[in-house]
PDB file of C-alpha atoms and ligand atoms in Angstrom:
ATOM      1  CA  UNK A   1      31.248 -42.736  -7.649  1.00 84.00           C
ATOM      2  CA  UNK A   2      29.051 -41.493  -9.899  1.00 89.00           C
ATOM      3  CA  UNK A   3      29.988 -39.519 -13.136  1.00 90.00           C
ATOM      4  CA  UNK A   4      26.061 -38.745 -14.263  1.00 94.00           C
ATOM      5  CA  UNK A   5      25.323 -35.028 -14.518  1.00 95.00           C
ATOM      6  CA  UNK A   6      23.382 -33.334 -11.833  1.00 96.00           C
ATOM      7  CA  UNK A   7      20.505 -31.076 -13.497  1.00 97.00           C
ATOM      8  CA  UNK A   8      19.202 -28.010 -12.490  1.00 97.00           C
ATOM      9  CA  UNK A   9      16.656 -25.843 -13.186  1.00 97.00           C
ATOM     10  CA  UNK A  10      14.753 -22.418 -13.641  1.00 95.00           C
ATOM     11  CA  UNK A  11      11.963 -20.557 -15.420  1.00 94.00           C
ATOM     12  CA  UNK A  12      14.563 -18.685 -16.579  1.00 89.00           C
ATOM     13  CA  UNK A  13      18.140 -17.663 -16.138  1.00 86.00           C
ATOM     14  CA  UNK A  14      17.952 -16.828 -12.424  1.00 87.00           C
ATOM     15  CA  UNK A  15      19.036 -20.074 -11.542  1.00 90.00           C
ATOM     16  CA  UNK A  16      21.993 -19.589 -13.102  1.00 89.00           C
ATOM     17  CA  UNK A  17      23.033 -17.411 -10.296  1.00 87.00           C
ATOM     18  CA  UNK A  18      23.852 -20.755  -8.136  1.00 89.00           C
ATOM     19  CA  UNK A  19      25.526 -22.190 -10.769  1.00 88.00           C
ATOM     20  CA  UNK A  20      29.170 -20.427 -10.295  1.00 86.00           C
ATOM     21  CA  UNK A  21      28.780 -21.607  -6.010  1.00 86.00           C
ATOM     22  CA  UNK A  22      27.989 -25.018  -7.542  1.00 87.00           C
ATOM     23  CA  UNK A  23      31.192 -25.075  -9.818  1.00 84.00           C
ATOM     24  CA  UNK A  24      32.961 -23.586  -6.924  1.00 84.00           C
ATOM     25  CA  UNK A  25      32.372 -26.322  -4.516  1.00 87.00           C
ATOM     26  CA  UNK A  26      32.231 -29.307  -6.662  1.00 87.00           C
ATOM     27  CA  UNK A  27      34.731 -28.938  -9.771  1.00 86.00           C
ATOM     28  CA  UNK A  28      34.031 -32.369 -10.437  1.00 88.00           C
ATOM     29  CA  UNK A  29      30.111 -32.509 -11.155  1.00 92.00           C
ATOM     30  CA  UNK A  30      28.946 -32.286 -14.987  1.00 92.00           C
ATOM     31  CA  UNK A  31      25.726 -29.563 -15.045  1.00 94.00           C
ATOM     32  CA  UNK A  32      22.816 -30.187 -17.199  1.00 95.00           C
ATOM     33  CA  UNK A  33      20.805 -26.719 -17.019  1.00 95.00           C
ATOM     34  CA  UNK A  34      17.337 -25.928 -17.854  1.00 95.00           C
ATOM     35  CA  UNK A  35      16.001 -22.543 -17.842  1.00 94.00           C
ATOM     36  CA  UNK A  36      12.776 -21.887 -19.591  1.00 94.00           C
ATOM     37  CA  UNK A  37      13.099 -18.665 -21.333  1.00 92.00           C
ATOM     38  CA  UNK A  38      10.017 -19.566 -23.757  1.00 93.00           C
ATOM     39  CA  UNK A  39       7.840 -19.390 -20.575  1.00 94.00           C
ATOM     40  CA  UNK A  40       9.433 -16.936 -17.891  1.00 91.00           C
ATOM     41  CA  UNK A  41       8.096 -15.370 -15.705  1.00 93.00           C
ATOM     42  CA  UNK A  42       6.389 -18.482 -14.155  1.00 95.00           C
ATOM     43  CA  UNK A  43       5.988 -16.059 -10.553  1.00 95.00           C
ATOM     44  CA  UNK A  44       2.624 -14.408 -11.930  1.00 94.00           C
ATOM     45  CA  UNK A  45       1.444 -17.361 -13.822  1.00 96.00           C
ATOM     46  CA  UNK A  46      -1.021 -19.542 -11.787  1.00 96.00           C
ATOM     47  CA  UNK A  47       0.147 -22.536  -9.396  1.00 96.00           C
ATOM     48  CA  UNK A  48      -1.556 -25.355 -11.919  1.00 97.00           C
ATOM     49  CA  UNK A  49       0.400 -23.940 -14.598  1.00 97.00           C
ATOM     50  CA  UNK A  50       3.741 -23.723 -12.805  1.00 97.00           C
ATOM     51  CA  UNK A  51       3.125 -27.320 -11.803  1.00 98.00           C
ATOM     52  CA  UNK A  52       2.430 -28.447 -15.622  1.00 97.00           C
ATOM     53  CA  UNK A  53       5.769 -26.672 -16.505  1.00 97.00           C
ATOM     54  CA  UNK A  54       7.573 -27.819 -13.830  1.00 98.00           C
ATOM     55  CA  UNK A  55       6.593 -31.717 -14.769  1.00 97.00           C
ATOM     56  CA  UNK A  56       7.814 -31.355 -17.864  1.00 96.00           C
ATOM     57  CA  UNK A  57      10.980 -29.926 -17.454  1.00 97.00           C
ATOM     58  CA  UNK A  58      11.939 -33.146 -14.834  1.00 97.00           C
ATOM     59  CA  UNK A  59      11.027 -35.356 -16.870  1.00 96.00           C
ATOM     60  CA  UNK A  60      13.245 -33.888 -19.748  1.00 96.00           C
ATOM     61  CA  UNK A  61      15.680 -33.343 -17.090  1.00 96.00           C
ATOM     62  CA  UNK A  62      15.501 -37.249 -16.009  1.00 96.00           C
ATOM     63  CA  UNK A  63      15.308 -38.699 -19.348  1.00 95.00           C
ATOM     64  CA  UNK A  64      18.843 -36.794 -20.169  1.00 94.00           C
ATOM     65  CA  UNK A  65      20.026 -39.227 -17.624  1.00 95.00           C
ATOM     66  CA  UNK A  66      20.428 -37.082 -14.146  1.00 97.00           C
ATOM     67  CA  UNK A  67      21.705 -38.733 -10.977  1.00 97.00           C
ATOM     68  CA  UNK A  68      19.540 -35.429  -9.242  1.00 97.00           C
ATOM     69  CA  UNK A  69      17.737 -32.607  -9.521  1.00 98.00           C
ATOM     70  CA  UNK A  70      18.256 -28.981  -7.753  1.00 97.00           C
ATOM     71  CA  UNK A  71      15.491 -26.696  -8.584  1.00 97.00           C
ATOM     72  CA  UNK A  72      17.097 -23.853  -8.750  1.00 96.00           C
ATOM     73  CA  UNK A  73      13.775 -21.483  -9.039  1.00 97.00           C
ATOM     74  CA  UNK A  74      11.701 -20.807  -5.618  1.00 97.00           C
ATOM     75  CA  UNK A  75       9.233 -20.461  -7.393  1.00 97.00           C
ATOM     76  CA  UNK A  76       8.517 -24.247  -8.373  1.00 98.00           C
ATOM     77  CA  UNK A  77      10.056 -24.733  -5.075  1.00 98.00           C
ATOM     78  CA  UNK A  78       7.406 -23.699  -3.238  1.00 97.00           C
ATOM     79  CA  UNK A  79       4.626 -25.071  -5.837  1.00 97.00           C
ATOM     80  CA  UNK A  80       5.823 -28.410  -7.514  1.00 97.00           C
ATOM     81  CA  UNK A  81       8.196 -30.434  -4.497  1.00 96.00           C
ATOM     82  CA  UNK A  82       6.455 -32.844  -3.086  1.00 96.00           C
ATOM     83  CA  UNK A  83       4.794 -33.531  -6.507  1.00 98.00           C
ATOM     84  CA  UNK A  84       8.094 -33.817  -8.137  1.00 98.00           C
ATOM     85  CA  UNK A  85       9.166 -36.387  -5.384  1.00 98.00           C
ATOM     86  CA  UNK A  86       6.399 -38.322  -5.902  1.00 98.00           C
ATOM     87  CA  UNK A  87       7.088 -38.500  -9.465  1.00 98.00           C
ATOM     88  CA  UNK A  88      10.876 -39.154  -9.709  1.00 98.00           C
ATOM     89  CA  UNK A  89      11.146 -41.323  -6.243  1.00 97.00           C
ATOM     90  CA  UNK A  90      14.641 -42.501  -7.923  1.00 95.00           C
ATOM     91  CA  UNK A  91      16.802 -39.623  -7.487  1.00 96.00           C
ATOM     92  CA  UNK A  92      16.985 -37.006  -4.768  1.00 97.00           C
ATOM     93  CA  UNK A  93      15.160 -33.461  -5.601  1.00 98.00           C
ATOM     94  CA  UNK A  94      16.317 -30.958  -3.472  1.00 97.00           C
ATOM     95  CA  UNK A  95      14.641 -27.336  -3.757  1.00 97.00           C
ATOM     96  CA  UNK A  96      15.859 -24.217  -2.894  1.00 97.00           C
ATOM     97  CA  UNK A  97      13.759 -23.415   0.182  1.00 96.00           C
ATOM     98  CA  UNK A  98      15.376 -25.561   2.472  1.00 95.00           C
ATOM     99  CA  UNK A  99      18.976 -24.306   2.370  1.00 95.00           C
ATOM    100  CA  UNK A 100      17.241 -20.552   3.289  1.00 95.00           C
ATOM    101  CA  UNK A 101      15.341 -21.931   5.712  1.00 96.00           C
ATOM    102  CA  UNK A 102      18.861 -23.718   7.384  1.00 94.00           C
ATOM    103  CA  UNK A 103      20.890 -20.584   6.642  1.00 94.00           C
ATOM    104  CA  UNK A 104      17.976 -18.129   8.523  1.00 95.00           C
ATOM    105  CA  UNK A 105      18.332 -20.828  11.087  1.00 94.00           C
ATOM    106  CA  UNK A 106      22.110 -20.218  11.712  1.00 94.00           C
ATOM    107  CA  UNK A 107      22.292 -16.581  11.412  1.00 94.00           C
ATOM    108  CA  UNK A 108      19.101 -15.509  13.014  1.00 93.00           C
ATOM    109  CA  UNK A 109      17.758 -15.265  16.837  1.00 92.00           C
ATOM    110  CA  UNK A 110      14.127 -15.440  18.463  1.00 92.00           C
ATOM    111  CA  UNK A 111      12.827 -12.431  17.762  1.00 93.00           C
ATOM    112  CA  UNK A 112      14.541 -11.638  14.675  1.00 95.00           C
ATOM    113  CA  UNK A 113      12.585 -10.034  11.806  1.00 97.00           C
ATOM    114  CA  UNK A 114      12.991 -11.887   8.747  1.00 98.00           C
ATOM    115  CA  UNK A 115      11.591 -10.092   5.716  1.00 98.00           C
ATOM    116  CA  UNK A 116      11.484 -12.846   2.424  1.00 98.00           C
ATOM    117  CA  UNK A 117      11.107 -11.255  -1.271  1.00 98.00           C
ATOM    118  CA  UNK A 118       9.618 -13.110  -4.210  1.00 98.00           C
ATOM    119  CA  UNK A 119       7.657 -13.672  -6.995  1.00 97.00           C
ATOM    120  CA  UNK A 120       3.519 -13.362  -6.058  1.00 97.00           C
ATOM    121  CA  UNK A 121       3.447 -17.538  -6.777  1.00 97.00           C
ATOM    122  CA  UNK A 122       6.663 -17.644  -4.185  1.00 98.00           C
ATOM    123  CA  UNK A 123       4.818 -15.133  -1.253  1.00 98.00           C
ATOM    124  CA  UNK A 124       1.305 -16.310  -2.107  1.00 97.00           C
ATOM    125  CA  UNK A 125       2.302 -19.885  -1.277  1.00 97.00           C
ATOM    126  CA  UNK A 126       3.267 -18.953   2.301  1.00 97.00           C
ATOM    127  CA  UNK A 127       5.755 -21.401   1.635  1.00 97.00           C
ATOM    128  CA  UNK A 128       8.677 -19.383   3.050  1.00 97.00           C
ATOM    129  CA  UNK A 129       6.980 -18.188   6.845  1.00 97.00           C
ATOM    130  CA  UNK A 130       5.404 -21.624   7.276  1.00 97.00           C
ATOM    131  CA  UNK A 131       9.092 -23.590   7.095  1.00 96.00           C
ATOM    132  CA  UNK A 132      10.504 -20.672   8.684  1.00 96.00           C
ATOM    133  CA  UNK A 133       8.373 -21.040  11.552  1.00 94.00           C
ATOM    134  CA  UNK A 134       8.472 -24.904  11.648  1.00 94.00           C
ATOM    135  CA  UNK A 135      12.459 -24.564  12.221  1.00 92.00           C
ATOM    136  CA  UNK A 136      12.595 -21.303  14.177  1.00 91.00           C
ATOM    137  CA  UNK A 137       8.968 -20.349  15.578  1.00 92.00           C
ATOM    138  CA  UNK A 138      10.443 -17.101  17.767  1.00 93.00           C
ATOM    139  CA  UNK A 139      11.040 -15.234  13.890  1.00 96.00           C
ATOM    140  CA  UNK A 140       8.808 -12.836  12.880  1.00 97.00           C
ATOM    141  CA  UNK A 141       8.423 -13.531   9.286  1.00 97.00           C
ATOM    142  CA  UNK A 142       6.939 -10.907   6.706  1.00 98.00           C
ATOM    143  CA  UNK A 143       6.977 -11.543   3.077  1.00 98.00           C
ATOM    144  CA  UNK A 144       6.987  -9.248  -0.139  1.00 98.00           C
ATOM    145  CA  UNK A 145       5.931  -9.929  -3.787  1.00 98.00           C
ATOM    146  CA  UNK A 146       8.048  -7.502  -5.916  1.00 98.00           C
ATOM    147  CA  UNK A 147       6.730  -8.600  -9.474  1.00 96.00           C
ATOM    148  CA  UNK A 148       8.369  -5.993 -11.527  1.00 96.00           C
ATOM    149  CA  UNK A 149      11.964  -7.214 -10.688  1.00 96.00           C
ATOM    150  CA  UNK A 150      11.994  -9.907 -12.461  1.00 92.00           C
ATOM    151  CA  UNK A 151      10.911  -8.431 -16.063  1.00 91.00           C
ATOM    152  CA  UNK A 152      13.518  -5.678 -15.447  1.00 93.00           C
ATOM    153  CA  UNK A 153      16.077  -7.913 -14.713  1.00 90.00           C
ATOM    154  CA  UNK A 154      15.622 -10.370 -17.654  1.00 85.00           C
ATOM    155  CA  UNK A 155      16.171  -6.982 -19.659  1.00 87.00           C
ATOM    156  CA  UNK A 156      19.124  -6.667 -18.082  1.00 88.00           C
ATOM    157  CA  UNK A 157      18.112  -3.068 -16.346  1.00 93.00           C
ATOM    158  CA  UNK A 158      20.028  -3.791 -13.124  1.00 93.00           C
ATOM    159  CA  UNK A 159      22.969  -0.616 -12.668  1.00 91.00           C
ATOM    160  CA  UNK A 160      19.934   1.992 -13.653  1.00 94.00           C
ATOM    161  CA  UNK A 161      17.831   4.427 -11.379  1.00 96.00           C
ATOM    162  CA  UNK A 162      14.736   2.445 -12.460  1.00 97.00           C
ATOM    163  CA  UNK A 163      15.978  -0.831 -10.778  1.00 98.00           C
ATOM    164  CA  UNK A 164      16.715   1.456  -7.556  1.00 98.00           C
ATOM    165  CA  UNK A 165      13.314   2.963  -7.751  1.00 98.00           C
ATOM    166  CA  UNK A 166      11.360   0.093  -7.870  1.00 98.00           C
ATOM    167  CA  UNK A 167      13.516  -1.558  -5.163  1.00 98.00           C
ATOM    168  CA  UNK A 168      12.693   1.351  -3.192  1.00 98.00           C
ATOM    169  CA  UNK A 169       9.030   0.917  -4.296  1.00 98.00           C
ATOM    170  CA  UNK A 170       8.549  -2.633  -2.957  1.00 98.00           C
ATOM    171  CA  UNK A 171      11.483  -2.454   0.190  1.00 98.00           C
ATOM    172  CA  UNK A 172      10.984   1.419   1.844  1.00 97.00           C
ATOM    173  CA  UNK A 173       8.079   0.887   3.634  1.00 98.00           C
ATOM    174  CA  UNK A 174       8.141  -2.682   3.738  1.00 98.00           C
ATOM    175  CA  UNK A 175      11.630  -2.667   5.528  1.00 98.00           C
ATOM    176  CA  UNK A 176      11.224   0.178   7.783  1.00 98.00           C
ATOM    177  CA  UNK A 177       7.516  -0.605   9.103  1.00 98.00           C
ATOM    178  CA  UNK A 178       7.774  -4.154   9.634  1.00 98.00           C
ATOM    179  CA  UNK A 179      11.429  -3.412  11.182  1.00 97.00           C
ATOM    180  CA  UNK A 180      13.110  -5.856   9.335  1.00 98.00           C
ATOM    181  CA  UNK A 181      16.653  -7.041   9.900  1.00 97.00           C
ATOM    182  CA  UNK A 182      17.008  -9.918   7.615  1.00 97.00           C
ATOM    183  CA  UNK A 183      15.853 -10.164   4.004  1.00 98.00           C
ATOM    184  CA  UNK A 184      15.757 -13.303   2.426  1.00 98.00           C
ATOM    185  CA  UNK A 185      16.166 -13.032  -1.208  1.00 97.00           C
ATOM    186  CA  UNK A 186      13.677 -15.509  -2.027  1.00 97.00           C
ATOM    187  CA  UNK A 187      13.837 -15.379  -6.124  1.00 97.00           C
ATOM    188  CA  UNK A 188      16.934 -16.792  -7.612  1.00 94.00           C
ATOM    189  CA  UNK A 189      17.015 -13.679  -9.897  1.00 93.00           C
ATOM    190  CA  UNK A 190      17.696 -11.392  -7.247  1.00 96.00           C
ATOM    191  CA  UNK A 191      21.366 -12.099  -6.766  1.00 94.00           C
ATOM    192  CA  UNK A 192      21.677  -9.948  -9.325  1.00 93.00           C
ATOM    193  CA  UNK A 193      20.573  -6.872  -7.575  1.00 96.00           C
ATOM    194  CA  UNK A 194      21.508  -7.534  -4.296  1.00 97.00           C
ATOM    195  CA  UNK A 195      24.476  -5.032  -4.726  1.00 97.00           C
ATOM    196  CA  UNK A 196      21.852  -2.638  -5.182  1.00 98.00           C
ATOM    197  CA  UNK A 197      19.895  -3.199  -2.079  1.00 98.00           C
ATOM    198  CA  UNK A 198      23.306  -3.102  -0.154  1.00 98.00           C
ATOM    199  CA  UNK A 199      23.846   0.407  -1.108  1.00 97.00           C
ATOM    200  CA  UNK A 200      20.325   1.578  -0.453  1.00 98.00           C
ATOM    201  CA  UNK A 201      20.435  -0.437   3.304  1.00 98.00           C
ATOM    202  CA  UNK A 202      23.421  -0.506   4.489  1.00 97.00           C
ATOM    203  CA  UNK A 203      23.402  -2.520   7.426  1.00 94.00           C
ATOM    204  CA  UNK A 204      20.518  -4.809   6.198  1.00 97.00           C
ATOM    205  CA  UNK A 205      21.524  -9.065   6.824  1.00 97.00           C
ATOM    206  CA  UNK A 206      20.801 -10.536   3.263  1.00 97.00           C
ATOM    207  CA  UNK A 207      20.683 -14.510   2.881  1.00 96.00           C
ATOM    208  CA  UNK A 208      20.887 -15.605  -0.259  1.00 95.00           C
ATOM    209  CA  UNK A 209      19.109 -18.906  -1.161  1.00 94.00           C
ATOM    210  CA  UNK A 210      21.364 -19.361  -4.163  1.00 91.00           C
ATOM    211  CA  UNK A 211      24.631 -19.477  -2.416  1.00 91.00           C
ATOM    212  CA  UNK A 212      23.360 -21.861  -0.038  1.00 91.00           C
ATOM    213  CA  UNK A 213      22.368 -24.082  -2.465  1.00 92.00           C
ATOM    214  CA  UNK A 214      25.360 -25.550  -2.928  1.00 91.00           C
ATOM    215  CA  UNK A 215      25.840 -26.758   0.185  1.00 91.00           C
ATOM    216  CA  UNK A 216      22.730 -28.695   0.052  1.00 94.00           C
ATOM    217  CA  UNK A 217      23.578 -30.248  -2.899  1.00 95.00           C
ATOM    218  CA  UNK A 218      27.630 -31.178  -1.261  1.00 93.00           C
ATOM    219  CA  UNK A 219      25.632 -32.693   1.342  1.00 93.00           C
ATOM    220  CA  UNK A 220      22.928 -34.782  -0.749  1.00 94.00           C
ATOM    221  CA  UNK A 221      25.507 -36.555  -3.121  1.00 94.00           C
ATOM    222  CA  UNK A 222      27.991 -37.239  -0.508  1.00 92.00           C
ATOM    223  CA  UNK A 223      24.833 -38.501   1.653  1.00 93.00           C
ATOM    224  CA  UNK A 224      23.986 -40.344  -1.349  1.00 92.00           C
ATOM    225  CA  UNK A 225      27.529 -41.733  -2.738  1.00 92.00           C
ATOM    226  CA  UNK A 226      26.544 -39.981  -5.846  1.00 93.00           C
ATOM    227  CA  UNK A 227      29.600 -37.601  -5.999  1.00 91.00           C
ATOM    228  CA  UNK A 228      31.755 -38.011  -8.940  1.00 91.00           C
ATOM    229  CA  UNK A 229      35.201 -38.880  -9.309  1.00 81.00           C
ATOM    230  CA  UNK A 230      36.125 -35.635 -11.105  1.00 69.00           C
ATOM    231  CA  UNK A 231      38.155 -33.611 -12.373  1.00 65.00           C
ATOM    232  CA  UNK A 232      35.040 -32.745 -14.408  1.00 57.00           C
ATOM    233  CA  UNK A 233      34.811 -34.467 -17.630  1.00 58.00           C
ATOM    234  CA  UNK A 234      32.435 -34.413 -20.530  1.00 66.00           C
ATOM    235  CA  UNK A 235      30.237 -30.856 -21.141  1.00 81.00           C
ATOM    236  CA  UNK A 236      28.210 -28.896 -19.112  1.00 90.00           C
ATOM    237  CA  UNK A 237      25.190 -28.732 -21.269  1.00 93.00           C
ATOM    238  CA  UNK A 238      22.658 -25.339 -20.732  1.00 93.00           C
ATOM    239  CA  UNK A 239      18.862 -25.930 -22.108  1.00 93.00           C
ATOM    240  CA  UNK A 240      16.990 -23.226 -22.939  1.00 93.00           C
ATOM    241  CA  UNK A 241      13.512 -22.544 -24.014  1.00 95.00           C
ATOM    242  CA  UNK A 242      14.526 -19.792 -26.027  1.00 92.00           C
ATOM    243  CA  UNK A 243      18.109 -19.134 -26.900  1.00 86.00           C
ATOM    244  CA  UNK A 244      17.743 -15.061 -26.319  1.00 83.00           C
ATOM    245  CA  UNK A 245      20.050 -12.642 -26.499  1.00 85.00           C
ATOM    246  CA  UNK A 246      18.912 -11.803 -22.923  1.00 82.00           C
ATOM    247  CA  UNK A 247      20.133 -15.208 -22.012  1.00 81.00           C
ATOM    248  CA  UNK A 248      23.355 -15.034 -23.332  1.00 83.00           C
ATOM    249  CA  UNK A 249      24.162 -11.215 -21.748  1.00 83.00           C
ATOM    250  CA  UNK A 250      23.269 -12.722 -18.640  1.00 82.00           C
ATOM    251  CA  UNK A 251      25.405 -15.473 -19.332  1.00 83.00           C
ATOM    252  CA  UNK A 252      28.387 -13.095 -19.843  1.00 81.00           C
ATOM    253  CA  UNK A 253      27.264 -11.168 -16.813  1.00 79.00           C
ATOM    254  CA  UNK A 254      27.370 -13.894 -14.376  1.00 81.00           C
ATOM    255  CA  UNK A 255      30.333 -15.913 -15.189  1.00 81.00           C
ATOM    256  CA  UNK A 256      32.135 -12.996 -16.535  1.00 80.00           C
ATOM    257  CA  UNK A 257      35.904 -14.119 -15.357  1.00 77.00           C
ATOM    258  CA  UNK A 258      35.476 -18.298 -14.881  1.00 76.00           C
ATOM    259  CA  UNK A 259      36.614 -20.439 -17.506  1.00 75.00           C
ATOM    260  CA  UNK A 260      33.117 -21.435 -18.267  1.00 74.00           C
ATOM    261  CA  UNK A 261      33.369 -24.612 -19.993  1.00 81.00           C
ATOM    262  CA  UNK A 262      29.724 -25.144 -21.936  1.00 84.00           C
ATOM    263  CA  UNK A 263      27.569 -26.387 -24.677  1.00 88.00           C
ATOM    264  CA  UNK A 264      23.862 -24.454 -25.291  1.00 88.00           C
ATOM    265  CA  UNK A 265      21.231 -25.801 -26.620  1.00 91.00           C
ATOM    266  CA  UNK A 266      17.885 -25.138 -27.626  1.00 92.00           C
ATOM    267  CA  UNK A 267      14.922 -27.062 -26.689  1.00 92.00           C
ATOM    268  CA  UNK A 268      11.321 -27.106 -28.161  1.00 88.00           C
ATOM    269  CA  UNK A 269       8.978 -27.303 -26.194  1.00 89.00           C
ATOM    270  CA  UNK A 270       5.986 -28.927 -28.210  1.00 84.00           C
ATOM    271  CA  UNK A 271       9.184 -31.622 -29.131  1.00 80.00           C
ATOM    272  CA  UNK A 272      10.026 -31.802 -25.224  1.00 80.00           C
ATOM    273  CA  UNK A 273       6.198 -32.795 -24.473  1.00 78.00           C
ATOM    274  CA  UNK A 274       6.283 -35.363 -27.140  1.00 72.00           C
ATOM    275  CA  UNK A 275       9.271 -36.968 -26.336  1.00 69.00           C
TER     276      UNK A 275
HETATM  277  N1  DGL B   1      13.827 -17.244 -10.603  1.00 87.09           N
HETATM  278  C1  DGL B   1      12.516 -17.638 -10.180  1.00 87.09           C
HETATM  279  C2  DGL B   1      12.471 -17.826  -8.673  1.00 87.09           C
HETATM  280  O1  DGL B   1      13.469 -18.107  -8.056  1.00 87.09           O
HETATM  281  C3  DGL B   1      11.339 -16.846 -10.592  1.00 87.09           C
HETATM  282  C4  DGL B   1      11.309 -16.022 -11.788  1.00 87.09           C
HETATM  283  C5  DGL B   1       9.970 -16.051 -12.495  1.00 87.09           C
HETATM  284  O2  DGL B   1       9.032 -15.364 -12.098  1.00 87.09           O
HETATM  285  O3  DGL B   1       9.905 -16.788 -13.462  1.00 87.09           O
HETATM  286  O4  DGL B   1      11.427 -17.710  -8.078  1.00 87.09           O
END
């Protein structure tokens, strides 16, 4: 048993979208979360810098005393991994990647056409079609960078024509040329409008990374003996960068209805690199 808190992170507040699965499944676990509001978007920044952020925020992450770490950001998923491995060999790091990849796995057959969204850092990896392919080579795999989505939905513009008409921008011909049937939602912010791309294709398989998640990280602590003995004691602690007011709407918006049970805090980052 093992009553240290498992921490998570994002650049921002999309990661908190796999936080209510996580509480779901394990009502036990203590969260420390991490979203980096100072510095979001990290999808358009450059890989060097992502990795530089991403350092950082497991070490702060570690030094708070996790027993793991769930990045809860595909972004740094596809950029910082196996560099964040190598630099915290002591606990387990899962990413967010993997769980897609396992859930395209189950749901999808040779020949399926798997369509993945994300930030430019996310598709210009390739990190998505190259571990799809690896588990499941008969997919064709296509991938989208929808950059915009992400600004829009850190404001918050999310029930509005102008998130529908720059879904439609990125998905109309995207979906319908390529012929896709599945669309990964490979940004941990999209959750949030996936009830938008259900109504404008109907019909369209959507995987979300950020439900799957928390199976991955069930399967890691039990695999581990790191689950706790629960019922959850002590606080849930959420980091962030930058305390916003964007950050706490969200906040309301995605847990609107659980008994939330959490203490927020804000971090500097200048006193997070000198610690
Ligand atoms: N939520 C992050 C992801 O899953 C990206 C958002 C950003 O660009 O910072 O990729």
């Amino acid at each position: 048993m093992d009553e240290r808190p498992i921490g998570f992170f994002d650049s921002g507040l999309g990661g908190l979208t796999c936080i209510p699965h996580i509480m779901r499944s394990l009502p036990g676990e203590r969260i420390i979360y991490f979203g980096d509001t100072a510095r979001t978007p990290y999808g358009s920044k450059a890989p060097r810098t992502i990795l530089g952020f991403a350092r950082e925020i497991a070490d702060f992450l570690v030094a708070k005393g996790v027993k793991m770490i769930a990045i809860a950001c595909n972004t740094v998923s596809s950029i910082a991994m196996d560099d964040l491995r190598e630099r915290h060999p002591g606990i387990p790091i899962l990413g967010i990647i993997e769980p897609a990849i396992a859930a395209v796995a189950a749901t999808c057959t040779a020949g399926s056409h798997v369509g993945v969204i994300g930030t430019k850092a996310t598709i210009g990896s390739e990190a998505y079609p190259k571990m799809l392919l690896r588990s499941s080579p008969g997919l064709d795999v296509y991938g989208q960078a929808c950059p915009a989505l992400v600004p829009l939905i850190e404001e918050g513009i999310i029930q509005h024509e102008i998130m529908d008409l720059t879904l439609r921008y990125y998905l109309e011909q995207f979906l319908s040329y390529n012929n896709i049937d599945t669309l990964v939602l490979g940004c941990t912010h999209y959750p949030l409008v996936r009830r938008n791309i259900e109504k404008l294709y109907p019909g369209l398989r959507i995987i979300d990374p950020s439900e799957e998640m928390a199976g991955s990280v069930t399967g890691a602590l039990v695999r581990g003996g790191l689950c706790a003995e629960g019922p959850g004691q002590g606080e849930n602690i959420f980091y962030a960068s930058d305390l916003s007011e964007n950050f706490m709407n969200m906040i309301q918006r995605i847990f609107a209805g659980s008994d939330l049970r959490v203490t927020f805090k804000t971090v500097d980052i200048e006193e997070m690199r000198a610690e």
